[in-house]
PDB file of C-alpha atoms in Angstrom:
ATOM      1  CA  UNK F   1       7.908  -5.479   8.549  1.00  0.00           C
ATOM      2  CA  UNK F   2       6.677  -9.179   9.863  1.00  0.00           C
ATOM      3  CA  UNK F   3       7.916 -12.416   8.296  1.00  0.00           C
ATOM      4  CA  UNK F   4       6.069 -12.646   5.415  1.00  0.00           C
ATOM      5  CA  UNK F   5       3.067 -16.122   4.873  1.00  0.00           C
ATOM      6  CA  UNK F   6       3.101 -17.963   2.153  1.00  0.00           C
ATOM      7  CA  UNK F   7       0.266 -17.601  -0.300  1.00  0.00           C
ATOM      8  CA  UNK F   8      -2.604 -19.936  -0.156  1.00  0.00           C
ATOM      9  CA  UNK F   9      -6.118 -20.240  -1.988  1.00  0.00           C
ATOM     10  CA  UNK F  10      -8.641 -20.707   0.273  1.00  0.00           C
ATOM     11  CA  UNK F  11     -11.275 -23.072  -2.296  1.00  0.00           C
ATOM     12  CA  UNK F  12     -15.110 -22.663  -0.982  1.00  0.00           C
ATOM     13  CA  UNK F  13     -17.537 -25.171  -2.388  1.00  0.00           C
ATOM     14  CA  UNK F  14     -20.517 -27.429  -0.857  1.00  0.00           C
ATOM     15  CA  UNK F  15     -19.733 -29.646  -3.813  1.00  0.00           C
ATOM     16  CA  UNK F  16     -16.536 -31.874  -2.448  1.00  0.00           C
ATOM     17  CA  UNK F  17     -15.237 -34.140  -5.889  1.00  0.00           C
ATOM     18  CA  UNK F  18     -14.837 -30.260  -7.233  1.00  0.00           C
ATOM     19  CA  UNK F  19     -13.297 -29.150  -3.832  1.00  0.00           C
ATOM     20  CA  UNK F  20     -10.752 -31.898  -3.624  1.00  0.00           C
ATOM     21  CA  UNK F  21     -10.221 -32.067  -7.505  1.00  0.00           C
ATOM     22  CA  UNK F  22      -9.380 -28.176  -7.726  1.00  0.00           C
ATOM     23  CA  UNK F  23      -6.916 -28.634  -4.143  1.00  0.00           C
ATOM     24  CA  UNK F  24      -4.851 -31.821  -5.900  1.00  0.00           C
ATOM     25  CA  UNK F  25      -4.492 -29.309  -9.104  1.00  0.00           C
ATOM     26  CA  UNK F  26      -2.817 -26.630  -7.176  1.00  0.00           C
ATOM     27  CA  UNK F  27      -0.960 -28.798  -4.945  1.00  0.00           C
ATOM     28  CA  UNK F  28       0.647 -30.407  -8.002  1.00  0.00           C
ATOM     29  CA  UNK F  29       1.991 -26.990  -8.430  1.00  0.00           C
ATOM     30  CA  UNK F  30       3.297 -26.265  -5.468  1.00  0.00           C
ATOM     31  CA  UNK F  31       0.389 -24.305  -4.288  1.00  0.00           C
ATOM     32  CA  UNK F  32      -0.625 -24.813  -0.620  1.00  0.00           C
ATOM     33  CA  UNK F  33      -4.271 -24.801  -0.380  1.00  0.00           C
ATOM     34  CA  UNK F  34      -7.174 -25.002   2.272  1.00  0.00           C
ATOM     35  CA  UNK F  35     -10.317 -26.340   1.641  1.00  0.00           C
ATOM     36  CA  UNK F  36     -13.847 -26.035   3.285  1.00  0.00           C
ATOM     37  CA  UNK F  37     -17.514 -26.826   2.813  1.00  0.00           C
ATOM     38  CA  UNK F  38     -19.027 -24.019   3.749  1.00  0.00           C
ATOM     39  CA  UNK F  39     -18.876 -20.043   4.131  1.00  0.00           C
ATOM     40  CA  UNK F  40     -18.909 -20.284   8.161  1.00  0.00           C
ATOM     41  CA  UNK F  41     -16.430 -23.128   8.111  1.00  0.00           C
ATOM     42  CA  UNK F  42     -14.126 -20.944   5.944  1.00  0.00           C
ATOM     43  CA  UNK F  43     -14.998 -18.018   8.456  1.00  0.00           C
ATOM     44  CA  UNK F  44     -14.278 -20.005  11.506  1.00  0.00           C
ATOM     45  CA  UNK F  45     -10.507 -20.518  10.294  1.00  0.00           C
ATOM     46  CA  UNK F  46      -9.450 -17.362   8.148  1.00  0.00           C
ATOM     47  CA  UNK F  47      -7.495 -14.680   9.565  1.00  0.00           C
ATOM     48  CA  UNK F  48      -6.835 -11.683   7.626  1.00  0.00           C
ATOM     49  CA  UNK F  49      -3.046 -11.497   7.425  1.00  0.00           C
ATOM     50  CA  UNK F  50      -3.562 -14.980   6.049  1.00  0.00           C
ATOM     51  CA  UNK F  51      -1.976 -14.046   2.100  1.00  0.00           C
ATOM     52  CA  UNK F  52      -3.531 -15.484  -1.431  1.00  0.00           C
ATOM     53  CA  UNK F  53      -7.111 -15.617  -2.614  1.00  0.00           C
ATOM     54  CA  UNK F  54     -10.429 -17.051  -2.341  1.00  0.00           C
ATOM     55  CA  UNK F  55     -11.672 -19.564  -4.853  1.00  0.00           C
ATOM     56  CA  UNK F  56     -15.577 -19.835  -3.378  1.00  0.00           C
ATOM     57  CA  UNK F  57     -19.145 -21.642  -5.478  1.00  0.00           C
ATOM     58  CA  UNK F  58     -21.607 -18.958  -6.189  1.00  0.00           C
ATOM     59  CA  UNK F  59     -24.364 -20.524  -4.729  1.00  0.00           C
ATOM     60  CA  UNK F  60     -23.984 -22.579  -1.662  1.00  0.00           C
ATOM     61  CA  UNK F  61     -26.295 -23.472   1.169  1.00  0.00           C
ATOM     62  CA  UNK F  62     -26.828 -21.142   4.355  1.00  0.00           C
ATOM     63  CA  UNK F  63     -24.171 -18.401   2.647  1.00  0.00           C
ATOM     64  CA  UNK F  64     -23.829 -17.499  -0.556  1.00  0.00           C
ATOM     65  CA  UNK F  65     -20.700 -16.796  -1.860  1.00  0.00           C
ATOM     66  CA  UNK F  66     -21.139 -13.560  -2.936  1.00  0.00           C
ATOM     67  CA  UNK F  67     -22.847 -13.375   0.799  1.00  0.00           C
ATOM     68  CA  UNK F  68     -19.186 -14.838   1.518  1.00  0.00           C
ATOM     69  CA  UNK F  69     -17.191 -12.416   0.248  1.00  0.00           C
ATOM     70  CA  UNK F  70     -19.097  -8.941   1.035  1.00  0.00           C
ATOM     71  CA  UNK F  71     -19.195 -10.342   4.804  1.00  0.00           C
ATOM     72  CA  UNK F  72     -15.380 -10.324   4.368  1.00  0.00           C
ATOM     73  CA  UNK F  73     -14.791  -7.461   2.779  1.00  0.00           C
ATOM     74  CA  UNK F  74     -17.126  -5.348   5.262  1.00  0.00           C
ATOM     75  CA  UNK F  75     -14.671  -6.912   8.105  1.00  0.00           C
ATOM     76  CA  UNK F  76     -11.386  -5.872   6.297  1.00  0.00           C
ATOM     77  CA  UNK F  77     -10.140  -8.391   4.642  1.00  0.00           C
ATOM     78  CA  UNK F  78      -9.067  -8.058   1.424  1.00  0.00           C
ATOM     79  CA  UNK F  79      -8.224 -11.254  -0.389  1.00  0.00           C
ATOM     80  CA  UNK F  80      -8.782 -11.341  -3.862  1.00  0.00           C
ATOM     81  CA  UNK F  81     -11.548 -13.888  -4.912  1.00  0.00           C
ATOM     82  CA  UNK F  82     -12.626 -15.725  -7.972  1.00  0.00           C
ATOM     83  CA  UNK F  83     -15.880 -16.998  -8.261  1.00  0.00           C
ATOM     84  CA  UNK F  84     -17.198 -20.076 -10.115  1.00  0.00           C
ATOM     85  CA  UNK F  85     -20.651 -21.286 -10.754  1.00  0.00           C
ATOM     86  CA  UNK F  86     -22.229 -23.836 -12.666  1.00  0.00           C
ATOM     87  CA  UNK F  87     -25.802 -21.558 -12.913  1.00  0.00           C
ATOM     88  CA  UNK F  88     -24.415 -18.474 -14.264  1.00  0.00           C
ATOM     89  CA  UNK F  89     -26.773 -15.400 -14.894  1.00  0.00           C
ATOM     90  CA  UNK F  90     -25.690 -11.854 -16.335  1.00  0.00           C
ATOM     91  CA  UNK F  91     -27.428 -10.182 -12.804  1.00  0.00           C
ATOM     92  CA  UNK F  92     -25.271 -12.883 -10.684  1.00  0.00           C
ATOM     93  CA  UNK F  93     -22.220 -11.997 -12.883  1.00  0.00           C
ATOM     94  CA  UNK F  94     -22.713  -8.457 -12.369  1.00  0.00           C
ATOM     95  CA  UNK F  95     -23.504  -8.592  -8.609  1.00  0.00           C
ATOM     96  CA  UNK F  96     -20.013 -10.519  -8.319  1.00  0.00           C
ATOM     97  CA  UNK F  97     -17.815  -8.492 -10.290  1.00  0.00           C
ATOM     98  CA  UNK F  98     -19.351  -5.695  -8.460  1.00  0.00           C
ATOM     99  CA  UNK F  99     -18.593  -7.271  -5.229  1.00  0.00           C
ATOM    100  CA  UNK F 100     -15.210  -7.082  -5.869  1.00  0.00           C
ATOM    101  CA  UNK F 101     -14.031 -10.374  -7.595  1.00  0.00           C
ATOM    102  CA  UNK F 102     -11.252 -10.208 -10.078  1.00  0.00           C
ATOM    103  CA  UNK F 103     -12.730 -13.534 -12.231  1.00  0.00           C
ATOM    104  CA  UNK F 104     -16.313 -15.260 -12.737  1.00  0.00           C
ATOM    105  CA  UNK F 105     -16.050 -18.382 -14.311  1.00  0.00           C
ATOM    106  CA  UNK F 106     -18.135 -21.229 -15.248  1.00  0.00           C
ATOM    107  CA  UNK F 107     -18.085 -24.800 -14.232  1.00  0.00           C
ATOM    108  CA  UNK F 108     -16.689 -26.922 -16.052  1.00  0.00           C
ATOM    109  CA  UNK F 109     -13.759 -24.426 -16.205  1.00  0.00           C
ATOM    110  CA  UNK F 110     -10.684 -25.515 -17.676  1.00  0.00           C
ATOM    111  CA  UNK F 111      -8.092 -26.301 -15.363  1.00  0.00           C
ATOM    112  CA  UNK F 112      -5.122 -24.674 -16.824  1.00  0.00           C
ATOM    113  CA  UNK F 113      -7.439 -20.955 -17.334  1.00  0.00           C
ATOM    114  CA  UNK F 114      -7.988 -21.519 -13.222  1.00  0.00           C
ATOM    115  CA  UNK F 115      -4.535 -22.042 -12.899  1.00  0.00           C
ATOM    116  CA  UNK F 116      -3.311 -19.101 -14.503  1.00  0.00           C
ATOM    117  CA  UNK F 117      -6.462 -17.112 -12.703  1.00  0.00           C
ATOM    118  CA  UNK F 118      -5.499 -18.218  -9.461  1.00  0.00           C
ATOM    119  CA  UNK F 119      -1.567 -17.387 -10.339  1.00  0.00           C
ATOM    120  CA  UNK F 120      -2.944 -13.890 -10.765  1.00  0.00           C
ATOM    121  CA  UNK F 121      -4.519 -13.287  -8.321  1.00  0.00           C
ATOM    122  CA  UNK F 122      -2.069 -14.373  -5.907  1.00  0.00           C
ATOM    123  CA  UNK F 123       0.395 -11.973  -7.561  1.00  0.00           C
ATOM    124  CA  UNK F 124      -2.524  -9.184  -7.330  1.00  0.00           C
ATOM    125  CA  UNK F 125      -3.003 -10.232  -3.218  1.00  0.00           C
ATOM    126  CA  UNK F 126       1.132 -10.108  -3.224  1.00  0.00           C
ATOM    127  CA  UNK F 127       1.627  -6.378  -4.467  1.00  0.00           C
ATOM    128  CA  UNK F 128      -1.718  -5.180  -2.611  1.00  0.00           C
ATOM    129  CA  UNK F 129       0.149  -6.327   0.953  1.00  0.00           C
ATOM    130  CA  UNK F 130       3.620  -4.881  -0.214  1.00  0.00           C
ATOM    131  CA  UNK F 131       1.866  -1.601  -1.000  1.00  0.00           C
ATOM    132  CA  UNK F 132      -0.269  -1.898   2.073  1.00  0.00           C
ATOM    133  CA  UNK F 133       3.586  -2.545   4.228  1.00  0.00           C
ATOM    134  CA  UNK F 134       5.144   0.718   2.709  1.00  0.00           C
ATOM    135  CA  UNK F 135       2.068   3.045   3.421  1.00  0.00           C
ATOM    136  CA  UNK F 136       2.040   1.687   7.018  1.00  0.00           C
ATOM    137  CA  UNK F 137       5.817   2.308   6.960  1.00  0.00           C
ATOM    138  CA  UNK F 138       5.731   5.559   5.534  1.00  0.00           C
ATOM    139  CA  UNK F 139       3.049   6.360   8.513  1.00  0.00           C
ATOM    140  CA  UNK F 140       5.857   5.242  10.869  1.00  0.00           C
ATOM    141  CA  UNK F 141       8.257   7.437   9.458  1.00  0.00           C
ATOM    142  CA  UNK F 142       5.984  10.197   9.500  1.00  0.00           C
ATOM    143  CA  UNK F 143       4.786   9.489  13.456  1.00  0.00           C
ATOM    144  CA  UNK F 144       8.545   9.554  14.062  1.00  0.00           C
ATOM    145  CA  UNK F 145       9.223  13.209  12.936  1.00  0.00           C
ATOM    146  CA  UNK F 146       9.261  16.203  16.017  1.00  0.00           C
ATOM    147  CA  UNK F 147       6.044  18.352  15.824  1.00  0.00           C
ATOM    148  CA  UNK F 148       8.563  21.119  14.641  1.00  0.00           C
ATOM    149  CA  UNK F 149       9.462  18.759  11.074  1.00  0.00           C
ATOM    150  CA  UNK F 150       5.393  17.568  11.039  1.00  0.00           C
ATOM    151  CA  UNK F 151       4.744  21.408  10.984  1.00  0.00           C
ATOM    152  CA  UNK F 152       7.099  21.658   8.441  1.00  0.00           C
ATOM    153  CA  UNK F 153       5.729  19.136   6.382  1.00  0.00           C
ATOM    154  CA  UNK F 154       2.236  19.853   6.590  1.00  0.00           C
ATOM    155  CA  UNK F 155       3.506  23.320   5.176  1.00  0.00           C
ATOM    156  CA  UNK F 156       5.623  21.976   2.205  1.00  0.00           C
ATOM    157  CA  UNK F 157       2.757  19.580   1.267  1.00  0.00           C
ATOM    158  CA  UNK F 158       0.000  22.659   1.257  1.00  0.00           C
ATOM    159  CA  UNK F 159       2.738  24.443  -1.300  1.00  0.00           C
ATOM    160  CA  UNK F 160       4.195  26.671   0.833  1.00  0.00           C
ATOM    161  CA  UNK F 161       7.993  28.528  -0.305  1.00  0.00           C
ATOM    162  CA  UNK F 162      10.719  27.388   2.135  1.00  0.00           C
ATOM    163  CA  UNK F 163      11.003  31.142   2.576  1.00  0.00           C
ATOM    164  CA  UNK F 164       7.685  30.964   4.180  1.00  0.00           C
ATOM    165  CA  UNK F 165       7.834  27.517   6.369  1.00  0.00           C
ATOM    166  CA  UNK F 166      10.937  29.376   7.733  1.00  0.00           C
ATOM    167  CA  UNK F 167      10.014  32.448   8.612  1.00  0.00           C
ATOM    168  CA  UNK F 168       6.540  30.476   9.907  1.00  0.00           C
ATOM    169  CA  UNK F 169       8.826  27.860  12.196  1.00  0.00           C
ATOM    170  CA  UNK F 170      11.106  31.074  13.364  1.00  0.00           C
ATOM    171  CA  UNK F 171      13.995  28.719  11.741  1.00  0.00           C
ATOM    172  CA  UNK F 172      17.107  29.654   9.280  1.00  0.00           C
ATOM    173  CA  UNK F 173      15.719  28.992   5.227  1.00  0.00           C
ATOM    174  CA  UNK F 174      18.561  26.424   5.101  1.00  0.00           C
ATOM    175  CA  UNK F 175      17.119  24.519   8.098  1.00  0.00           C
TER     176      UNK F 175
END
């Protein structure tokens, strides 16, 4: 497995008192942060192994947010994001949540609910990648057997008796 990143939030908004307001919080924390304008200044920067979440403004010029986020789901990534809005409406709500996000909230928010939000969904991000590392490991482990123990395998996971595999594999049952 790689060295591991720390975590991050990644905070999307046009508007940048909110922007800078929302990075000191976190940073008081001990929560690095990254902060930018726009949708294709965050996409200019981001790379998916890049751990955390996405804090991203409903509505923003040029790209949504919800734009945002199914752009970077469709490419792979898979950072958990909450999204915050000062014009909320049930379809918006709905098209977010539906998107993927794990929180909608509404501006003013309070800064100790975004806090714990954010906390999370960092935590969420965190066991996603260490699930996502033991899959990729168990693929490694399963690359590495001999075509003879893949057959073997395949068998056992279809149900098949040992009796059966063995006699299949011309090997002894104990084998």
């Amino acid at each position: 497995m790689t060295e591991t990143l720390p975590p991050c939030v990644f905070i999307v908004d046009d508007d940048d008192d909110l922007r800078d307001s929302l990075a000191y919080l976190l940073r008081t924390v001990g929560i690095a942060t990254r902060t930018y304008r726009s949708a294709s200044e965050f996409f200019a920067e981001y790379r998916h192994e890049w751990p955390g979440c996405l804090v991203c403004d409903v509505r923003m010029p040029d790209i949504s947010g919800i734009e945002l986020y199914e752009r970077l789901t469709a490419a792979g990534g898979t950072l958990p994001v909450i999204f915050m809005t000062a014009y909320a409406d049930v379809p918006m709500a709905i098209r977010a949540l539906r998107s993927g996000a794990v929180e909608f909230i509404e501006k003013p928010f309070n800064a100790q609910v975004m806090l714990e939000r954010i906390q999370r969904a960092i935590a969420a991000d965190r066991e996603e990648r260490q699930l996502v590392a033991r899959w990729e490991e168990f693929g490694e482990r399963i690359a590495s057997l001999t075509d003879k123990e893949q057959e073997a395998l395949k068998l056992l996971m279809e149900g098949a008796p040992n009796k059966q595999i063995a006699a299949k594999l011309g090997i002894s049952e104990r084998a």
